mmCIF file of C-alpha atoms in Angstrom:
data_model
loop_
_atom_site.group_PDB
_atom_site.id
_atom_site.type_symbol
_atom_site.label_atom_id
_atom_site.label_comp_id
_atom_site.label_asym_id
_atom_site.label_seq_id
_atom_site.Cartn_x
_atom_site.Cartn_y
_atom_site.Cartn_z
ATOM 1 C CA UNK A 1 -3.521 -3.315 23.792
ATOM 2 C CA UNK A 2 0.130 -4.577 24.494
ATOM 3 C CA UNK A 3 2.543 -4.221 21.356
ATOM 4 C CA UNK A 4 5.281 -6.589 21.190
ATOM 5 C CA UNK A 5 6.094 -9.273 24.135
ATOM 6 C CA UNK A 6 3.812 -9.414 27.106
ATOM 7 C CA UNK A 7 6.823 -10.899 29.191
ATOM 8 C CA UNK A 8 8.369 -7.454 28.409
ATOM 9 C CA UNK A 9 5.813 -4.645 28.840
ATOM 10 C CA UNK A 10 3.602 -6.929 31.283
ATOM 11 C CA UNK A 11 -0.179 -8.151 31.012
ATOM 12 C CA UNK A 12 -1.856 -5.704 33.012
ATOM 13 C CA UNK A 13 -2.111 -1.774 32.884
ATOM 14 C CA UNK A 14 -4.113 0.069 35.481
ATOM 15 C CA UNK A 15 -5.555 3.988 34.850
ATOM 16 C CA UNK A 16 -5.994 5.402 38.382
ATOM 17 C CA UNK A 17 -5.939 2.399 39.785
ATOM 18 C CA UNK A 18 -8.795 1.088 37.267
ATOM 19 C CA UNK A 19 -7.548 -2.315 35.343
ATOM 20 C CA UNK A 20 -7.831 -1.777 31.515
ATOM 21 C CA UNK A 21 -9.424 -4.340 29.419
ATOM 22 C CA UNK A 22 -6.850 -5.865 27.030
ATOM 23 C CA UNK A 23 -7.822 -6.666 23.842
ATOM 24 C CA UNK A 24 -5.977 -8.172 20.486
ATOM 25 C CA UNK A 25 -7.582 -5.899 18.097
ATOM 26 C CA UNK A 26 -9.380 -2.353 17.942
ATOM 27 C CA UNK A 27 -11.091 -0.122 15.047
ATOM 28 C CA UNK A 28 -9.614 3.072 14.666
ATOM 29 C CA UNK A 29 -10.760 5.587 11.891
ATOM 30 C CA UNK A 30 -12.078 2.072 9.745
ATOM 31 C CA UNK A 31 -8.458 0.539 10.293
ATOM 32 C CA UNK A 32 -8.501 -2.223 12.331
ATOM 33 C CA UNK A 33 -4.581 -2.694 14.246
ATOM 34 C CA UNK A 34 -3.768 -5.956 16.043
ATOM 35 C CA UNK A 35 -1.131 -5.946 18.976
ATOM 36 C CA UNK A 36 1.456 -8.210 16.501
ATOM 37 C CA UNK A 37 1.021 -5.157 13.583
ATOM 38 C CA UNK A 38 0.039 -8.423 11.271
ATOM 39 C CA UNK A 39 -2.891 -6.154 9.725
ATOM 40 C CA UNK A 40 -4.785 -9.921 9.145
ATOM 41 C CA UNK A 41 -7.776 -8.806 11.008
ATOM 42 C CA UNK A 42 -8.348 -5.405 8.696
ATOM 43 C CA UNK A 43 -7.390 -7.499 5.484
ATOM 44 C CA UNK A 44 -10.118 -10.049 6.456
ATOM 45 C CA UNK A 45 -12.228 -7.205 6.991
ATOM 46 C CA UNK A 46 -11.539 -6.124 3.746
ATOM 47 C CA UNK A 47 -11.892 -9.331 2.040
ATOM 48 C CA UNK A 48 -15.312 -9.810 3.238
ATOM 49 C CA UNK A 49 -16.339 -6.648 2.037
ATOM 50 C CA UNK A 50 -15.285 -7.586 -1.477
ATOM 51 C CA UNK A 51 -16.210 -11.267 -1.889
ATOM 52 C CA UNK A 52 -19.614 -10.271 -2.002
ATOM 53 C CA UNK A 53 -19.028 -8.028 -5.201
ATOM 54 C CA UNK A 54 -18.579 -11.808 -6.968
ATOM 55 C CA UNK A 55 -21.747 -13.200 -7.475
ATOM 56 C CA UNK A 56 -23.365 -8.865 -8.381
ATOM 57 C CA UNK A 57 -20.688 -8.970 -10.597
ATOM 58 C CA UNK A 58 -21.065 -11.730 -12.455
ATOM 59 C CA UNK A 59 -25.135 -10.784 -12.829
ATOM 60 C CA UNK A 60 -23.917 -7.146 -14.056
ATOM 61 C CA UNK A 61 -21.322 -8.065 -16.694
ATOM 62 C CA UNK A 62 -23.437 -8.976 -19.798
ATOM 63 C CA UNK A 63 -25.916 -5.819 -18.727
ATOM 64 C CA UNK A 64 -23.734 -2.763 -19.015
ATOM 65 C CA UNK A 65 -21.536 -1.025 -20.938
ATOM 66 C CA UNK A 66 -17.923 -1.491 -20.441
ATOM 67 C CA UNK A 67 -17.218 2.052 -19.203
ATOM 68 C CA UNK A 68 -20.200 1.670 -16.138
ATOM 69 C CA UNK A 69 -18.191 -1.789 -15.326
ATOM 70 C CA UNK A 70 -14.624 0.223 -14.937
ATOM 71 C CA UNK A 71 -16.308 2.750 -13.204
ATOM 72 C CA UNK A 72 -18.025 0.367 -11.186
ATOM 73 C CA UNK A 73 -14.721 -0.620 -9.844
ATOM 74 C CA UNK A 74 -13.330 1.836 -8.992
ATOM 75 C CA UNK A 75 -16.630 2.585 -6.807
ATOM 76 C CA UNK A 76 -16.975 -0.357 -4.781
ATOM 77 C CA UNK A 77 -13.776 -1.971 -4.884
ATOM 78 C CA UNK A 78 -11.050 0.249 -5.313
ATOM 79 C CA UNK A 79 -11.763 2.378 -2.025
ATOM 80 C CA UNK A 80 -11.326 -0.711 0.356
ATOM 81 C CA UNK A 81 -8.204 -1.255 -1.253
ATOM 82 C CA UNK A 82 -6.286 2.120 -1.104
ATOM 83 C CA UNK A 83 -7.768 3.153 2.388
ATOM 84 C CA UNK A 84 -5.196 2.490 4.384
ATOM 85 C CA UNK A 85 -3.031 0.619 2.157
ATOM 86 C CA UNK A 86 -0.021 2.785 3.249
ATOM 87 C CA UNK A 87 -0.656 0.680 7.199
ATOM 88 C CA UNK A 88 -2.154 -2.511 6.121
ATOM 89 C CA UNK A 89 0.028 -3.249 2.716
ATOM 90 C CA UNK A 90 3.097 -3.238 4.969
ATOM 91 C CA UNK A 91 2.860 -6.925 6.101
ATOM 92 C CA UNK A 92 4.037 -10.258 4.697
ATOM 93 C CA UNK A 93 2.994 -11.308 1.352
ATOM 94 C CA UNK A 94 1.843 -14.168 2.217
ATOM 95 C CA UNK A 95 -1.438 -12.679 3.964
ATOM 96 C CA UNK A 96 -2.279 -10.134 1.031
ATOM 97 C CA UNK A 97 -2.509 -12.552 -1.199
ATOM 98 C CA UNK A 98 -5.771 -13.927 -0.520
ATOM 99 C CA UNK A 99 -6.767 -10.140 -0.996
ATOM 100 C CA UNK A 100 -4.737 -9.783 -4.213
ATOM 101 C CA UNK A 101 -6.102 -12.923 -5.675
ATOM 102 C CA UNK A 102 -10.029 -11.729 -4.682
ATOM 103 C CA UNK A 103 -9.249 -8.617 -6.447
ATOM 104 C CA UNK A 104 -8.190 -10.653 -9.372
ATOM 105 C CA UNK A 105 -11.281 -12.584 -9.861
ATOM 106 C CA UNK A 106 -12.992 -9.572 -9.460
ATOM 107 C CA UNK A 107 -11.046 -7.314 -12.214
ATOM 108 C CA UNK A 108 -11.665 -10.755 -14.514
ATOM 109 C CA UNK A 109 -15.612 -11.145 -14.142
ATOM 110 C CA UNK A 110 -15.885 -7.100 -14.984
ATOM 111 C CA UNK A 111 -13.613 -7.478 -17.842
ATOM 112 C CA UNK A 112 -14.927 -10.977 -19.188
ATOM 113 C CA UNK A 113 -11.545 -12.731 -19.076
ATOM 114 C CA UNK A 114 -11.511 -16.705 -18.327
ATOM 115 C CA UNK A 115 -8.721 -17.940 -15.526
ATOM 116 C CA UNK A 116 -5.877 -17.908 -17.559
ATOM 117 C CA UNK A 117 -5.832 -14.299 -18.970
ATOM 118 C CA UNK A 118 -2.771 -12.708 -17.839
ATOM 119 C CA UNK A 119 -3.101 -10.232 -14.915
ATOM 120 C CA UNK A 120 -1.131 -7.500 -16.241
ATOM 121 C CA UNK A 121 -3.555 -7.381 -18.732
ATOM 122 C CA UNK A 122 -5.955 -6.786 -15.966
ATOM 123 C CA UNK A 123 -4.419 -3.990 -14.573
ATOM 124 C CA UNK A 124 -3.548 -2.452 -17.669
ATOM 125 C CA UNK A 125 -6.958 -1.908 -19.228
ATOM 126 C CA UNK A 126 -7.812 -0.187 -16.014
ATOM 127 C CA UNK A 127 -5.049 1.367 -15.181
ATOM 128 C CA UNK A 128 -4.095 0.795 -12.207
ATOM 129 C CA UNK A 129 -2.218 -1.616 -9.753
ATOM 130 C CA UNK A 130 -2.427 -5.033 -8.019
ATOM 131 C CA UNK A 131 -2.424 -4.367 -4.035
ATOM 132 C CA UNK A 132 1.359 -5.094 -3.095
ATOM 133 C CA UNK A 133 2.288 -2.100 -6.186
ATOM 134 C CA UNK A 134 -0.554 0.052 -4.786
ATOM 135 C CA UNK A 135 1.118 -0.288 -1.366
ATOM 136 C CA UNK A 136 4.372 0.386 -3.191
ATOM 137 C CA UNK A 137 2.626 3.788 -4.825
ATOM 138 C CA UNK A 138 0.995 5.297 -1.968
ATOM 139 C CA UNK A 139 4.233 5.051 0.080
ATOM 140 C CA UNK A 140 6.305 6.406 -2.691
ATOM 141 C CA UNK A 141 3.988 9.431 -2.797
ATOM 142 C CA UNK A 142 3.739 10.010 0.888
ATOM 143 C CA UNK A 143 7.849 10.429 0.380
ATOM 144 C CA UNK A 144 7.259 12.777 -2.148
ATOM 145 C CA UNK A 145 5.279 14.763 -0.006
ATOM 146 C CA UNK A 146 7.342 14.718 2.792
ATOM 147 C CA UNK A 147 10.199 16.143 0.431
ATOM 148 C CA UNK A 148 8.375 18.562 -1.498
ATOM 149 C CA UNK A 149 5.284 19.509 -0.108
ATOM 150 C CA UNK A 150 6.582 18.885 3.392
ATOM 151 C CA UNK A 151 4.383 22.245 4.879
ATOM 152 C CA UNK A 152 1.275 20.357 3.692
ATOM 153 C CA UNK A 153 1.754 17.374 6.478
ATOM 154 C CA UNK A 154 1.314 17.128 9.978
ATOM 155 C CA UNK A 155 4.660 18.795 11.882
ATOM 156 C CA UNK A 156 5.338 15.052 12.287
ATOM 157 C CA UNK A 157 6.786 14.241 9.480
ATOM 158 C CA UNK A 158 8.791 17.500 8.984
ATOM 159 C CA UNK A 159 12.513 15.469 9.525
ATOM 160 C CA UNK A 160 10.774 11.853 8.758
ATOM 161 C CA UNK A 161 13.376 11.532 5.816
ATOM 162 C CA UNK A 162 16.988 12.681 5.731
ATOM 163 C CA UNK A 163 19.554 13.190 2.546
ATOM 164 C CA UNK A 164 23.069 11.414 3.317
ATOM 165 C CA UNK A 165 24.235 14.805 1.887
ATOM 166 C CA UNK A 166 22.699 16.193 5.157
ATOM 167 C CA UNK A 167 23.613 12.818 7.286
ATOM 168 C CA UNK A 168 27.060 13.315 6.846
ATOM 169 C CA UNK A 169 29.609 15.928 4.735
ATOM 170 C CA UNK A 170 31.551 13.308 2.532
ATOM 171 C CA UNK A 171 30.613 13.462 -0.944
ATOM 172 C CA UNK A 172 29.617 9.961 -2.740
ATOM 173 C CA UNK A 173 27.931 8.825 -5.043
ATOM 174 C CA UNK A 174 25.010 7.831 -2.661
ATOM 175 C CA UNK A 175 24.880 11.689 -1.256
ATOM 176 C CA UNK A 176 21.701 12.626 -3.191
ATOM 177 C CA UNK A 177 19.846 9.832 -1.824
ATOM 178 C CA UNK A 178 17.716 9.181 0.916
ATOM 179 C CA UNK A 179 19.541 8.203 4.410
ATOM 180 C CA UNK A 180 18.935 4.727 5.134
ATOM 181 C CA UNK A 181 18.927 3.276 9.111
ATOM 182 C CA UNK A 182 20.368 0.276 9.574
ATOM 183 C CA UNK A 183 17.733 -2.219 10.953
ATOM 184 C CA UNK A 184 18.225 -6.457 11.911
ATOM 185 C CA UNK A 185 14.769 -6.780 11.906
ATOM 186 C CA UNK A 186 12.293 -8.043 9.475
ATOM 187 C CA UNK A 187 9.657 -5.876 10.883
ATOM 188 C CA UNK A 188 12.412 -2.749 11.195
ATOM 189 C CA UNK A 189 12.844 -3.347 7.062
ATOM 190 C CA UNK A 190 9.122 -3.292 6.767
ATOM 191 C CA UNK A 191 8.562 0.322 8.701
ATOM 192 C CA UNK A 192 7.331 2.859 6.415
ATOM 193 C CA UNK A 193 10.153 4.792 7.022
ATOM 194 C CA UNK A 194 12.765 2.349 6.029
ATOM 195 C CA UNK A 195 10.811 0.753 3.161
ATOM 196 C CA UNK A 196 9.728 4.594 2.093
ATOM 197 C CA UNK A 197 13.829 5.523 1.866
ATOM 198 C CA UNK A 198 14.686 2.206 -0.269
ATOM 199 C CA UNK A 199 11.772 2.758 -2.648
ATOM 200 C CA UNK A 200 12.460 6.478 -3.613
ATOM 201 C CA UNK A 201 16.588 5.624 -3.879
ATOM 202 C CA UNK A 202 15.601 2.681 -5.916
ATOM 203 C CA UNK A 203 13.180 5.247 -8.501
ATOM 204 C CA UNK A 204 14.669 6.840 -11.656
ATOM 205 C CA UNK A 205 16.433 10.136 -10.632
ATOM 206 C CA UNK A 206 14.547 12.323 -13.264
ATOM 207 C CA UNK A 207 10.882 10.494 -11.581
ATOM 208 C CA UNK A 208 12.360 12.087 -7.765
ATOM 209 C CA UNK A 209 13.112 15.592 -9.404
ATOM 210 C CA UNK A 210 9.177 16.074 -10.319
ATOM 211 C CA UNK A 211 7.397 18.863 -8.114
ATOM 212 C CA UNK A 212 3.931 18.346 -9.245
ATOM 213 C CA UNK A 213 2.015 15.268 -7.253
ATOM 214 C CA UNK A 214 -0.320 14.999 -10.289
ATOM 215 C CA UNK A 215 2.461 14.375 -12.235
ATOM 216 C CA UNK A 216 4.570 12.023 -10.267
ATOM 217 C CA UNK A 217 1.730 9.377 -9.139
ATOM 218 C CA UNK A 218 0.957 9.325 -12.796
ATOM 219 C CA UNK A 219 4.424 8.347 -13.857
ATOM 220 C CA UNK A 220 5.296 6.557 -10.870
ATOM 221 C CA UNK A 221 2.691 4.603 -11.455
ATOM 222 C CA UNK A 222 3.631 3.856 -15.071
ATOM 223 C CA UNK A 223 6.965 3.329 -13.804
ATOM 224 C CA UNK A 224 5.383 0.212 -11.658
ATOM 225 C CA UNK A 225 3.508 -1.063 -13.929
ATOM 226 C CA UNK A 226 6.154 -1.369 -16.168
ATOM 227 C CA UNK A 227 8.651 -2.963 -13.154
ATOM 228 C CA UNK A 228 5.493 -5.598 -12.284
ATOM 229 C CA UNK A 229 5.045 -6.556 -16.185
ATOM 230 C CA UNK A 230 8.741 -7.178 -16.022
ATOM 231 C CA UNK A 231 8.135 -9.184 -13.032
ATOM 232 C CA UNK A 232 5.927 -11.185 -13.977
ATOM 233 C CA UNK A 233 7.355 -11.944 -17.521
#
């Protein structure tokens, strides 16, 4: 698989003198990456996982109780949401939307809510988060992790983020924050690193003080619902 420009890295790549096969798109632990990092081949995947999860749904909804729907959720759909969401969630709008609209539909049927119910309600009485916030979430708490639980993580990601305090001596007011790279790209704004540095600055400073993980996903998470209700309103 070539990344970026084939004028630039070339078409063909030999192993002991053996010509590779080039493909577009691979599986790789149940992602599946493209050579343009567009992630539109794993969120079709995922998509046609779900859409079949309409029609059971709709036959389950008047037979159990509410509690076996919620929990029936976060069974079958949830999973193919979050796995990966950290890779796949970094991409343009535009081509999760399909995905956040299916899960939608879906979160309406199990809750018995016509078309024009508001989604925040949706996400609300389950408590949790459409995809581009769950994106938002999972990236938020693999910077927490790096900070403060950095011993738990591959030795990777030991320097992955940086403090301007540690960037540079000068004292602002910025010094307690996370040390964002300068990028021109759209794709460089995307990276997890970058978009990981101008998520945490952007949080609350008593939400980036809290040790526990428990703890902060549970209040981050509050914290975006509460930015997406404004959002949307």
């Amino acid at each position: 698989m070539v990344f970026g420009s084939a004028e630039n890295h070339g078409d063909l790549v030999h192993l002991d003198g053996i010509k590779l096969q080039k493909v577009n798109c691979c599986k790789y632990l149940g992602i599946f990456i493209d050579c343009n990092m567009k992630w539109s081949e794993h969120i079709d995947y995922i998509y046609n996982k779900l859409i079949k999860f309409v029609g059971i749904f709709y036959k389950l909804r008047n037979k159990l109780p509410i509690a076996i729907l919620r929990d029936i959720y976060f069974a079958f759909v949830y999973p193919h949401l979050i796995y990966g969401i950290e890779l796949y969630g970094n991409t343009c709008p535009s081509y999760l939307d399909k995905l956040g609209k299916l899960n939608n539909k879906l979160l309406r049927i199990l809750q018995g809510k016509d078309r024009r119910s508001p989604t925040v309600e949706l996400y609300l009485t389950y408590n949790t988060l459409p995809v581009l916030q769950l994106h938002d979430l999972q990236i938020l708490l693999f910077v927490h992790k790096c900070l403060h639980h950095g011993i738990a993580l591959p030795l990777l990601f030991s320097n992955y983020f940086s403090m301007n305090n540690v960037v540079h001596d000068y004292k602002t007011r910025q010094s307690n924050l996370l040390h964002l790279h300068s990028t021109s790209t759209q794709y460089g704004k995307r990276c997890i690193q970058n978009k990981g540095c101008t998520l945490w600055n952007n949080l609350p400073n008593h939400l980036q003080n809290y040790m526990s993980i428990h703890q902060f996903k549970t209040l981050v998470k509050r914290y975006l619902q509460e930015c997406y209700y404004v959002d949307v309103n």
